[in-house]
CSV table of C-alpha atoms and ligand atoms in Angstrom, one decimal:
chain,number,residue,atom,x,y,z
A,14,UNK,CA,0.0,0.0,0.0
A,15,UNK,CA,1.3,3.5,-0.9
A,16,UNK,CA,1.7,5.7,2.1
A,17,UNK,CA,-0.7,8.6,2.4
A,18,UNK,CA,0.5,12.1,1.4
A,19,UNK,CA,-0.5,15.6,2.5
A,20,UNK,CA,0.1,18.5,0.1
A,21,UNK,CA,0.1,22.0,1.5
A,22,UNK,CA,-0.4,25.2,-0.5
A,23,UNK,CA,-3.4,27.2,-1.7
A,24,UNK,CA,-5.7,24.2,-2.5
A,25,UNK,CA,-8.3,25.3,-5.0
A,26,UNK,CA,-11.6,23.6,-4.3
A,27,UNK,CA,-14.4,24.6,-6.6
A,28,UNK,CA,-17.7,24.3,-4.7
A,29,UNK,CA,-19.9,25.1,-7.8
A,30,UNK,CA,-19.5,26.1,-11.4
A,31,UNK,CA,-18.3,29.7,-11.8
A,32,UNK,CA,-20.1,29.8,-15.1
A,33,UNK,CA,-23.3,30.7,-13.2
A,34,UNK,CA,-23.6,33.3,-10.4
A,35,UNK,CA,-20.7,35.3,-9.0
A,36,UNK,CA,-17.5,33.5,-10.2
A,37,UNK,CA,-15.4,34.9,-7.4
A,38,UNK,CA,-17.3,32.9,-4.8
A,39,UNK,CA,-17.3,29.6,-6.7
A,40,UNK,CA,-14.3,28.2,-4.9
A,41,UNK,CA,-12.8,27.8,-1.4
A,42,UNK,CA,-9.1,27.8,-0.7
A,43,UNK,CA,-8.0,25.1,1.7
A,44,UNK,CA,-4.6,24.8,3.4
A,45,UNK,CA,-4.0,21.1,2.6
A,46,UNK,CA,-5.2,18.1,0.7
A,47,UNK,CA,-4.9,14.4,1.9
A,48,UNK,CA,-4.3,11.7,-0.7
A,49,UNK,CA,-4.8,8.0,0.1
A,50,UNK,CA,-4.5,5.2,-2.4
A,51,UNK,CA,-4.3,7.6,-5.4
A,52,UNK,CA,-7.5,9.4,-4.4
A,53,UNK,CA,-8.3,12.7,-2.6
A,54,UNK,CA,-9.9,11.8,0.7
A,55,UNK,CA,-10.0,15.2,2.5
A,56,UNK,CA,-9.2,18.8,2.3
A,57,UNK,CA,-8.9,21.3,5.1
A,58,UNK,CA,-6.5,22.7,7.7
A,59,UNK,CA,-3.1,20.9,7.9
A,60,UNK,CA,-3.7,20.1,11.6
A,61,UNK,CA,-6.9,18.3,10.8
A,62,UNK,CA,-5.4,16.3,8.0
A,63,UNK,CA,-2.4,15.4,10.2
A,64,UNK,CA,-4.7,14.2,12.9
A,65,UNK,CA,-6.7,12.1,10.4
A,66,UNK,CA,-3.5,10.6,8.9
A,67,UNK,CA,-0.6,10.8,11.3
A,68,UNK,CA,1.6,8.6,9.1
A,69,UNK,CA,1.2,10.8,6.0
A,70,UNK,CA,4.2,12.3,4.3
A,71,UNK,CA,3.9,16.1,4.1
A,72,UNK,CA,4.9,17.9,0.9
A,73,UNK,CA,5.0,21.7,1.2
A,74,UNK,CA,4.0,23.9,-1.7
A,75,UNK,CA,3.3,27.0,0.3
A,76,UNK,CA,2.6,30.0,-1.9
A,77,UNK,CA,1.7,27.7,-4.8
A,78,UNK,CA,-1.8,27.0,-6.1
A,79,UNK,CA,-2.7,23.3,-5.8
A,80,UNK,CA,-5.3,22.5,-8.5
A,81,UNK,CA,-6.7,19.6,-10.4
A,82,UNK,CA,-4.5,18.9,-13.3
A,83,UNK,CA,-5.5,20.4,-16.6
A,84,UNK,CA,-7.6,18.5,-19.1
A,85,UNK,CA,-7.1,19.0,-22.8
A,86,UNK,CA,-10.3,18.0,-24.4
A,87,UNK,CA,-9.1,18.0,-28.1
A,88,UNK,CA,-5.6,17.4,-29.4
A,89,UNK,CA,-3.8,15.6,-32.2
A,90,UNK,CA,-0.8,13.9,-30.7
A,91,UNK,CA,0.5,13.0,-34.2
A,92,UNK,CA,0.9,16.7,-35.0
A,93,UNK,CA,3.4,17.3,-32.1
A,94,UNK,CA,6.3,17.6,-34.6
A,95,UNK,CA,4.6,20.1,-36.9
A,96,UNK,CA,3.2,22.5,-34.3
A,97,UNK,CA,3.8,26.2,-35.3
A,98,UNK,CA,3.9,25.6,-39.1
A,99,UNK,CA,3.6,28.9,-41.0
A,100,UNK,CA,1.2,30.6,-43.2
A,101,UNK,CA,-1.8,28.3,-44.1
A,102,UNK,CA,-5.5,28.1,-43.5
A,103,UNK,CA,-7.2,24.8,-42.7
A,104,UNK,CA,-7.3,22.9,-46.0
A,105,UNK,CA,-3.9,24.0,-47.1
A,106,UNK,CA,-2.5,23.5,-43.6
A,107,UNK,CA,-3.8,19.9,-43.6
A,108,UNK,CA,-2.4,19.2,-47.1
A,109,UNK,CA,0.9,20.9,-46.6
A,110,UNK,CA,1.9,20.0,-43.1
A,111,UNK,CA,-0.5,17.7,-41.4
A,112,UNK,CA,-1.1,14.8,-43.8
A,113,UNK,CA,2.6,14.4,-44.7
A,114,UNK,CA,3.5,14.2,-41.0
A,115,UNK,CA,0.6,11.8,-40.2
A,116,UNK,CA,1.9,9.6,-43.1
A,117,UNK,CA,5.2,9.3,-41.2
A,118,UNK,CA,3.4,7.6,-38.3
A,119,UNK,CA,3.0,4.6,-40.6
A,120,UNK,CA,6.2,3.6,-38.9
A,121,UNK,CA,5.2,2.2,-35.5
A,122,UNK,CA,8.5,3.2,-33.9
A,123,UNK,CA,8.0,6.8,-34.9
A,124,UNK,CA,4.4,6.7,-33.7
A,125,UNK,CA,5.6,5.5,-30.3
A,126,UNK,CA,8.3,8.2,-30.2
A,127,UNK,CA,5.8,11.0,-31.0
A,128,UNK,CA,3.2,9.6,-28.5
A,129,UNK,CA,5.9,9.7,-25.7
A,130,UNK,CA,7.1,13.1,-26.8
A,131,UNK,CA,3.5,14.4,-26.7
A,132,UNK,CA,2.8,13.1,-23.2
A,133,UNK,CA,6.2,14.3,-21.9
A,134,UNK,CA,5.3,17.8,-23.1
A,135,UNK,CA,1.7,17.9,-21.9
A,136,UNK,CA,2.7,16.5,-18.4
A,137,UNK,CA,5.4,19.2,-18.2
A,138,UNK,CA,2.7,21.7,-18.8
A,139,UNK,CA,0.5,20.3,-16.0
A,140,UNK,CA,-2.0,18.5,-18.3
A,141,UNK,CA,-3.0,15.2,-16.7
A,142,UNK,CA,-5.6,14.1,-19.2
A,143,UNK,CA,-5.6,14.5,-23.0
A,144,UNK,CA,-8.3,13.5,-25.5
A,145,UNK,CA,-6.5,13.0,-28.7
A,146,UNK,CA,-7.0,12.1,-32.3
A,147,UNK,CA,-4.5,9.5,-33.6
A,148,UNK,CA,-3.7,8.8,-37.2
A,149,UNK,CA,-5.6,6.4,-39.5
A,150,UNK,CA,-3.1,3.7,-38.5
A,151,UNK,CA,-4.5,1.4,-35.8
A,152,UNK,CA,-1.0,1.1,-34.3
A,153,UNK,CA,-1.0,4.9,-33.7
A,154,UNK,CA,-3.8,4.2,-31.1
A,155,UNK,CA,-1.8,1.4,-29.5
A,156,UNK,CA,1.2,3.7,-29.3
A,157,UNK,CA,-0.7,6.5,-27.6
A,158,UNK,CA,-2.6,4.2,-25.1
A,159,UNK,CA,0.6,2.4,-24.2
A,160,UNK,CA,2.4,5.7,-23.5
A,161,UNK,CA,-0.6,6.8,-21.4
A,162,UNK,CA,-0.7,3.5,-19.6
A,163,UNK,CA,3.1,3.6,-18.8
A,164,UNK,CA,2.4,7.0,-17.1
A,165,UNK,CA,-0.9,5.8,-15.4
A,166,UNK,CA,-2.8,8.6,-17.1
A,167,UNK,CA,-6.5,8.9,-17.6
A,168,UNK,CA,-6.7,9.4,-21.4
A,169,UNK,CA,-9.0,9.4,-24.4
A,170,UNK,CA,-8.0,8.5,-28.0
A,171,UNK,CA,-9.3,7.0,-31.2
A,172,UNK,CA,-8.2,6.0,-34.6
A,173,UNK,CA,-8.9,8.8,-37.1
A,174,UNK,CA,-11.1,7.5,-39.8
A,175,UNK,CA,-10.9,9.0,-43.3
A,176,UNK,CA,-12.0,7.3,-46.6
A,177,UNK,CA,-11.8,10.2,-49.0
A,178,UNK,CA,-10.1,13.6,-49.6
A,179,UNK,CA,-6.8,12.7,-48.1
A,180,UNK,CA,-3.6,11.1,-49.4
A,181,UNK,CA,-4.0,7.4,-50.3
A,182,UNK,CA,-1.5,6.5,-47.7
A,183,UNK,CA,-3.9,7.7,-45.0
A,184,UNK,CA,-7.2,6.4,-46.4
A,185,UNK,CA,-9.1,3.5,-44.8
A,186,UNK,CA,-12.5,2.4,-46.1
A,187,UNK,CA,-15.9,2.5,-44.5
A,188,UNK,CA,-15.5,-1.2,-43.6
A,189,UNK,CA,-11.9,-1.1,-42.5
A,190,UNK,CA,-12.4,2.1,-40.5
A,191,UNK,CA,-15.3,0.4,-38.7
A,192,UNK,CA,-13.5,-2.9,-38.1
A,193,UNK,CA,-10.2,-1.4,-36.9
A,194,UNK,CA,-12.1,0.9,-34.6
A,195,UNK,CA,-14.2,-2.1,-33.2
A,196,UNK,CA,-10.9,-4.0,-32.6
A,197,UNK,CA,-9.4,-1.0,-30.8
A,198,UNK,CA,-12.5,-0.6,-28.6
A,199,UNK,CA,-12.3,-4.3,-27.6
A,200,UNK,CA,-8.6,-3.9,-26.8
A,201,UNK,CA,-8.6,-0.5,-25.0
A,202,UNK,CA,-12.0,0.9,-24.0
A,203,UNK,CA,-12.3,0.8,-20.2
A,204,UNK,CA,-8.9,-0.8,-19.7
A,205,UNK,CA,-7.6,0.9,-16.6
A,206,UNK,CA,-7.9,4.6,-17.1
A,207,UNK,CA,-8.4,4.6,-20.8
A,208,UNK,CA,-11.5,5.6,-22.8
A,209,UNK,CA,-12.0,5.0,-26.5
A,210,UNK,CA,-13.4,7.8,-28.7
A,211,UNK,CA,-14.8,6.8,-32.1
A,212,UNK,CA,-13.1,9.4,-34.4
A,213,UNK,CA,-14.4,10.4,-37.8
A,214,UNK,CA,-11.9,13.2,-38.6
A,215,UNK,CA,-14.6,15.4,-40.2
A,216,UNK,CA,-17.4,15.1,-42.7
A,217,UNK,CA,-15.2,16.2,-45.7
A,218,UNK,CA,-12.8,13.2,-45.3
A,219,UNK,CA,-15.5,10.6,-44.8
A,220,UNK,CA,-18.1,9.2,-47.2
A,221,UNK,CA,-21.6,9.0,-46.0
A,222,UNK,CA,-21.1,5.2,-45.8
A,223,UNK,CA,-18.2,5.7,-43.4
A,224,UNK,CA,-20.1,8.1,-41.2
A,225,UNK,CA,-23.0,5.6,-41.1
A,226,UNK,CA,-20.7,2.7,-40.2
A,227,UNK,CA,-19.2,4.7,-37.4
A,228,UNK,CA,-22.6,5.9,-36.2
A,229,UNK,CA,-23.7,2.2,-36.0
A,230,UNK,CA,-20.5,1.4,-34.1
A,231,UNK,CA,-21.2,4.1,-31.6
A,232,UNK,CA,-24.8,2.7,-31.1
A,233,UNK,CA,-23.2,-0.7,-30.3
A,234,UNK,CA,-20.7,0.9,-27.9
A,235,UNK,CA,-22.7,3.8,-26.3
A,236,UNK,CA,-20.2,4.3,-23.5
A,237,UNK,CA,-17.5,5.3,-26.0
A,238,UNK,CA,-17.0,9.0,-26.6
A,239,UNK,CA,-17.2,10.3,-30.2
A,240,UNK,CA,-14.9,13.1,-31.3
A,241,UNK,CA,-14.8,15.1,-34.5
A,242,UNK,CA,-14.6,18.6,-36.0
A,243,UNK,CA,-17.5,20.9,-36.7
A,244,UNK,CA,-17.8,24.3,-38.4
A,245,UNK,CA,-14.3,25.5,-37.9
A,246,UNK,CA,-13.8,27.7,-41.0
A,247,UNK,CA,-16.3,29.2,-43.4
A,248,UNK,CA,-14.5,27.7,-46.5
A,249,UNK,CA,-14.8,24.3,-44.8
A,250,UNK,CA,-18.6,24.8,-44.2
A,251,UNK,CA,-19.0,25.5,-48.0
A,252,UNK,CA,-17.0,22.4,-48.8
A,253,UNK,CA,-19.3,20.3,-46.6
A,254,UNK,CA,-22.3,21.8,-48.3
A,255,UNK,CA,-20.9,20.8,-51.7
A,256,UNK,CA,-20.2,17.2,-50.5
A,257,UNK,CA,-23.5,16.8,-48.6
A,258,UNK,CA,-26.0,18.8,-50.7
A,259,UNK,CA,-29.0,17.3,-49.0
A,260,UNK,CA,-27.9,17.9,-45.4
A,261,UNK,CA,-29.7,20.7,-43.6
A,262,UNK,CA,-26.3,22.0,-42.3
A,263,UNK,CA,-22.9,20.8,-41.2
A,264,UNK,CA,-24.2,19.2,-38.0
A,265,UNK,CA,-26.8,17.3,-39.9
A,266,UNK,CA,-24.1,15.4,-41.8
A,267,UNK,CA,-23.3,13.8,-38.4
A,268,UNK,CA,-26.8,13.7,-37.1
A,269,UNK,CA,-28.3,11.7,-40.0
A,270,UNK,CA,-25.5,9.2,-39.6
A,271,UNK,CA,-26.0,8.6,-35.9
A,272,UNK,CA,-23.1,10.7,-34.8
A,273,UNK,CA,-24.9,13.3,-32.6
A,274,UNK,CA,-25.1,12.5,-28.9
A,275,UNK,CA,-24.4,13.6,-25.4
A,276,UNK,CA,-21.0,11.8,-25.5
A,277,UNK,CA,-20.1,13.6,-28.7
A,278,UNK,CA,-17.2,16.1,-28.6
A,279,UNK,CA,-17.4,18.7,-31.4
A,280,UNK,CA,-14.1,20.5,-31.9
A,281,UNK,CA,-14.2,24.2,-32.7
A,282,UNK,CA,-17.9,24.8,-33.5
A,283,UNK,CA,-17.2,28.4,-34.3
A,284,UNK,CA,-19.7,29.2,-37.0
A,285,UNK,CA,-22.9,27.5,-35.9
A,286,UNK,CA,-26.4,28.1,-37.3
A,287,UNK,CA,-29.3,28.6,-34.8
A,288,UNK,CA,-30.6,25.1,-35.6
A,289,UNK,CA,-27.2,23.6,-34.9
A,290,UNK,CA,-26.9,25.5,-31.6
A,291,UNK,CA,-30.3,24.4,-30.5
A,292,UNK,CA,-29.7,20.7,-31.4
A,293,UNK,CA,-26.3,20.5,-29.8
A,294,UNK,CA,-27.7,22.1,-26.6
A,295,UNK,CA,-30.8,19.8,-26.7
A,296,UNK,CA,-28.8,16.6,-26.8
A,297,UNK,CA,-26.1,17.9,-24.3
A,298,UNK,CA,-23.2,17.4,-26.7
A,299,UNK,CA,-19.9,19.1,-25.9
A,300,UNK,CA,-18.5,22.0,-27.8
A,301,UNK,CA,-14.7,22.0,-27.5
A,302,UNK,CA,-13.2,25.5,-27.6
A,303,UNK,CA,-9.8,25.6,-29.2
A,304,UNK,CA,-8.8,29.2,-29.0
A,305,UNK,CA,-5.1,29.2,-29.9
A,306,UNK,CA,-5.9,27.1,-33.0
A,307,UNK,CA,-8.8,29.3,-34.0
A,308,UNK,CA,-6.5,32.3,-34.1
A,309,UNK,CA,-3.5,30.5,-35.4
A,310,UNK,CA,-5.3,28.9,-38.4
A,311,UNK,CA,-7.5,32.0,-38.8
A,312,UNK,CA,-10.8,30.2,-38.1
A,313,UNK,CA,-12.8,32.8,-36.2
A,314,UNK,CA,-14.0,33.8,-32.8
A,315,UNK,CA,-15.9,31.3,-30.7
A,316,UNK,CA,-18.5,33.2,-28.6
A,317,UNK,CA,-17.9,31.3,-25.4
A,318,UNK,CA,-20.2,33.5,-23.2
A,319,UNK,CA,-23.1,33.1,-25.7
A,320,UNK,CA,-22.6,29.4,-25.8
A,321,UNK,CA,-22.6,29.2,-22.0
A,322,UNK,CA,-25.7,31.4,-21.8
A,323,UNK,CA,-27.3,29.0,-24.3
A,324,UNK,CA,-26.6,26.1,-21.9
A,325,UNK,CA,-24.0,24.2,-23.9
A,326,UNK,CA,-21.5,21.9,-22.3
A,327,UNK,CA,-18.1,23.4,-23.2
A,328,UNK,CA,-14.6,22.0,-22.8
A,329,UNK,CA,-11.3,23.7,-23.5
A,330,UNK,CA,-8.5,22.4,-25.6
A,331,UNK,CA,-5.1,23.1,-27.3
A,332,UNK,CA,-5.9,21.4,-30.6
A,333,UNK,CA,-2.1,20.8,-31.1
A,334,UNK,CA,-0.6,21.1,-33.7
A,335,UNK,CA,-3.3,23.4,-35.2
A,336,UNK,CA,-3.1,25.1,-31.8
A,337,UNK,CA,0.1,26.9,-31.1
A,338,UNK,CA,0.9,25.7,-27.6
A,339,UNK,CA,0.9,22.6,-25.4
A,340,UNK,CA,0.0,24.7,-22.4
A,341,UNK,CA,-3.5,25.1,-21.0
A,342,UNK,CA,-2.3,28.3,-19.4
A,343,UNK,CA,-1.6,29.7,-22.9
A,344,UNK,CA,-4.9,28.3,-24.0
A,345,UNK,CA,-6.8,30.1,-21.2
A,346,UNK,CA,-5.0,33.3,-22.2
A,347,UNK,CA,-6.2,32.9,-25.7
A,348,UNK,CA,-9.7,32.2,-24.5
A,349,UNK,CA,-9.6,35.4,-22.4
A,350,UNK,CA,-8.5,37.4,-25.4
A,351,UNK,CA,-11.2,36.0,-27.7
A,352,UNK,CA,-13.7,36.7,-24.9
A,353,UNK,CA,-12.6,40.3,-25.0
A,354,UNK,CA,-13.0,40.4,-28.8
A,355,UNK,CA,-16.5,39.0,-28.5
A,356,UNK,CA,-17.5,41.3,-25.7
A,357,UNK,CA,-17.0,39.3,-22.4
A,358,UNK,CA,-14.1,39.5,-20.0
A,359,UNK,CA,-14.0,35.9,-18.7
A,360,UNK,CA,-13.2,35.7,-15.0
A,361,UNK,CA,-10.1,33.8,-13.9
A,362,UNK,CA,-12.3,31.3,-12.1
A,363,UNK,CA,-14.2,30.6,-15.3
A,364,UNK,CA,-11.1,30.1,-17.3
A,365,UNK,CA,-9.6,27.8,-14.7
A,366,UNK,CA,-12.8,25.9,-14.4
A,367,UNK,CA,-13.0,25.4,-18.2
A,368,UNK,CA,-9.4,24.0,-18.3
A,369,UNK,CA,-10.2,21.5,-15.5
A,370,UNK,CA,-13.8,20.8,-14.5
A,371,UNK,CA,-15.4,22.0,-17.7
A,372,UNK,CA,-13.2,19.7,-19.9
A,373,UNK,CA,-13.9,16.9,-17.4
A,374,UNK,CA,-17.6,17.4,-17.9
A,375,UNK,CA,-17.2,17.5,-21.6
A,376,UNK,CA,-15.5,14.0,-21.4
A,377,UNK,CA,-18.2,12.8,-18.9
A,378,UNK,CA,-15.5,12.3,-16.3
A,379,UNK,CA,-16.4,14.9,-13.7
A,380,UNK,CA,-17.1,12.2,-11.1
A,381,UNK,CA,-13.4,11.2,-11.3
A,382,UNK,CA,-11.2,14.1,-12.4
A,383,UNK,CA,-11.3,17.9,-12.8
A,384,UNK,CA,-11.9,19.1,-9.2
A,385,UNK,CA,-10.4,18.7,-5.8
A,386,UNK,CA,-12.9,17.0,-3.5
A,387,UNK,CA,-13.1,13.7,-1.6
A,388,UNK,CA,-13.4,10.7,-3.8
A,389,UNK,CA,-11.7,12.2,-6.8
A,390,UNK,CA,-8.6,10.8,-8.4
A,391,UNK,CA,-5.5,12.6,-7.3
A,392,UNK,CA,-4.3,14.0,-10.7
A,393,UNK,CA,-3.0,17.3,-9.4
A,394,UNK,CA,-0.7,20.2,-10.2
A,395,UNK,CA,1.2,22.7,-8.1
A,396,UNK,CA,1.4,26.0,-9.9
A,397,UNK,CA,4.0,28.6,-8.9
A,398,UNK,CA,2.2,31.9,-9.0
A,399,UNK,CA,5.5,33.8,-9.3
A,400,UNK,CA,7.3,31.7,-12.0
A,401,UNK,CA,8.9,34.6,-13.9
A,402,UNK,CA,10.0,38.1,-12.7
A,403,UNK,CA,7.3,39.6,-14.9
A,404,UNK,CA,4.6,37.5,-13.3
A,405,UNK,CA,6.0,37.8,-9.8
A,406,UNK,CA,6.0,41.6,-9.8
A,407,UNK,CA,2.3,41.7,-10.9
A,408,UNK,CA,1.1,38.9,-8.6
A,409,UNK,CA,2.9,40.7,-5.7
A,410,UNK,CA,0.1,43.3,-5.6
A,411,UNK,CA,-2.8,40.8,-5.8
A,412,UNK,CA,-5.5,41.2,-3.2
A,413,UNK,CA,-7.2,37.8,-3.6
A,414,UNK,CA,-6.4,34.4,-5.2
A,415,UNK,CA,-8.0,35.3,-8.5
A,416,UNK,CA,-5.9,38.4,-8.9
A,417,UNK,CA,-2.9,36.3,-7.9
A,418,UNK,CA,-3.7,33.7,-10.5
A,419,UNK,CA,-4.6,36.0,-13.5
A,420,UNK,CA,-0.9,37.0,-14.3
A,421,UNK,CA,0.0,33.3,-14.5
A,422,UNK,CA,-3.0,32.7,-16.8
A,423,UNK,CA,-2.0,35.5,-19.1
A,424,UNK,CA,1.8,35.2,-19.0
A,425,UNK,CA,2.5,31.7,-17.6
A,426,UNK,CA,3.8,28.5,-19.3
A,427,UNK,CA,5.6,25.3,-18.3
A,428,UNK,CA,7.9,27.3,-16.0
A,429,UNK,CA,4.9,27.8,-13.7
A,430,UNK,CA,4.3,24.0,-13.2
A,431,UNK,CA,6.2,23.1,-10.1
A,432,UNK,CA,5.0,19.6,-9.7
A,433,UNK,CA,2.4,17.2,-11.2
A,434,UNK,CA,0.9,14.2,-9.4
A,435,UNK,CA,-0.7,11.3,-11.2
A,436,UNK,CA,-2.9,9.2,-8.8
A,437,UNK,CA,-1.0,10.9,-6.0
A,438,UNK,CA,2.4,10.0,-7.3
A,439,UNK,CA,4.8,12.9,-8.0
A,440,UNK,CA,6.2,13.0,-11.6
A,441,UNK,CA,9.5,14.6,-11.0
X,520,GUN,N1,-10.2,19.5,-39.3
X,520,GUN,C1,-10.0,18.3,-39.8
X,520,GUN,N2,-8.8,17.8,-39.4
X,520,GUN,C2,-8.3,18.8,-38.6
X,520,GUN,C3,-7.0,18.9,-37.8
X,520,GUN,O1,-6.2,18.0,-37.8
X,520,GUN,N3,-6.9,20.1,-37.1
X,520,GUN,C4,-7.8,21.1,-37.1
X,520,GUN,N4,-7.6,22.2,-36.4
X,520,GUN,N5,-8.9,21.0,-37.8
X,520,GUN,C5,-9.2,19.9,-38.5
X,521,ZN,ZN1,-8.6,19.1,-34.2
């Protein structure tokens, strides 16, 4: 049995969602958190926790924020090596940079190398759970899940299915996409901390037959997640219209094929019609906000405040390598800036919530990860709130925890991540 651990610091315990009501009062700061057998069992004063577990090892992170680890609800691990590739919008970016790199993952050793590299980078940035697209090669899913398993991570992944409009080397068929995905579900879904996501890349790279086959597969495996892209760029929407002339809109290309549901994760969702918005909210599907990607590839401004007001489930994500950072801090900063451009200054509590509990809710995992409270898995991060001199001089004048946190949100990166715990085990 692993000995219990007590971490001290400013332990951020959300007591409700800051997306409703006054965000500043949505959390309590406790002095310490007790971890037993990989789970959080208590938070409170150090003296109380010591009395409850006298044999516990105490790790002091005084002055640091102790939070749930970050949850990146949409990423492409195979694109790790082409992050920050210059000068293209979505279709050209896919053809010029992304597909050639994804072809390289035909080599299983390279896929393993990139999966490990991705998880080393995300862990160094305080991200403890990633939901990722793989490539169309089934072994790219094995590579990712093995790398996650080695690190004991809770993780989500799926084989990216594409049977048209991509290089031949990346194409599957409606049948093989279905059959490979079914085999991968049998191998990985629910194994330890791993969850399978059925993954049609997006409507333009699947035939209606492939979407229908994957919709049927999801109906057979309803506990799987389903991840895809939706209404990211206006040119993409016109392309979808030309490929699916009978569909009512982009969402309908998924809906008529059984690919709309509460466990669906729809990346980007920037340019939605009123019908699409109403349908997505009605079924409780998750919109995944990818702010650094939406600016980097030039996709548009996701109106987060309006989507929250509409009652959508929303997660936050890097979308690496379309996104320009592995850091959920940089991602929160981009979400804040896009909020300003769309008329709402998001509160630090709302940004932090989206990067942790909001993404956990999008992945239907908020009973296990995303907040610090008894019973939750101890995937935690200690954040140094004075990690650079620029941040330190600003945080020095803070009058409350949110003011202390905001400079790290706006200017922080992996230098702010002092420690990461996975199931209570420190990673460095
Ligand atoms: N749409 C289809 N594939 C992709 C991808 O890999 N990245 C982004 N940002 N959008 C996509
Ligand atoms: Zn994506």
